[in-house]
XYZ file of C-alpha atoms in Angstrom:
74
model
C 11.691 -4.750 -22.918
C 8.892 -5.833 -20.580
C 11.418 -7.450 -18.245
C 13.386 -4.199 -18.105
C 10.287 -2.219 -17.198
C 9.308 -4.590 -14.405
C 12.833 -4.921 -12.993
C 13.407 -1.181 -13.349
C 10.189 -0.390 -11.497
C 11.078 -2.833 -8.720
C 14.528 -1.260 -8.397
C 13.029 2.238 -8.215
C 10.621 1.135 -5.488
C 13.428 -0.544 -3.530
C 15.546 2.594 -3.805
C 12.683 4.785 -2.616
C 12.027 2.477 0.342
C 15.740 2.552 1.259
C 15.647 6.364 1.319
C 12.478 6.400 3.425
C 14.025 3.969 5.917
C 17.181 6.102 6.145
C 15.213 9.295 6.721
C 12.823 7.841 9.298
C 15.407 5.790 11.152
C 13.166 2.738 11.327
C 11.378 0.396 8.921
C 7.635 1.100 8.685
C 5.238 -1.320 7.023
C 4.993 -0.769 3.283
C 1.693 -1.487 1.519
C 1.306 -1.702 -2.255
C -1.968 -1.517 -4.106
C -2.947 -1.108 -7.725
C -3.072 -2.977 -10.988
C 0.590 -3.809 -11.572
C 1.578 -4.152 -7.916
C 1.044 -7.920 -7.961
C 3.618 -8.211 -10.745
C 6.244 -5.857 -9.302
C 6.030 -6.543 -5.527
C 7.309 -10.157 -5.684
C 10.469 -8.928 -7.427
C 11.212 -6.214 -4.844
C 13.871 -6.909 -2.216
C 11.863 -5.422 0.660
C 8.950 -6.981 2.519
C 5.921 -5.267 0.971
C 2.319 -6.055 1.856
C 0.116 -6.434 -1.223
C -3.473 -5.322 -0.703
C -5.625 -4.997 -3.820
C -8.719 -4.126 -1.771
C -7.183 -1.276 0.251
C -9.382 1.395 -1.332
C -12.554 -0.632 -0.798
C -11.626 -1.325 2.832
C -11.107 2.393 3.425
C -14.405 3.319 1.806
C -16.181 0.696 3.908
C -14.673 2.124 7.117
C -15.801 5.624 6.130
C -19.283 4.311 5.363
C -19.525 2.538 8.735
C -18.281 5.628 10.608
C -20.789 7.879 8.836
C -23.572 5.367 9.425
C -22.803 5.285 13.161
C -22.586 9.081 13.441
C -25.820 9.498 11.477
C -27.758 7.418 14.026
C -26.512 9.570 16.911
C -28.074 12.683 15.438
C -31.579 11.197 15.071
């Protein structure tokens, strides 16, 4: 049952990526993040970048931008 869920999820992701590629006309970079991504991404047929810290990186960039803009106003 677990194998079916993992393989089914990987197949759904591959199908979605195929449709995105067809609509865009080129192959953009695909990034996966989240708890189960590290289990599902290796099974996918497409080249997917796994980044567990994507949210933290984004929050850090926002923090740095706000910190820089805050100093300009003083």
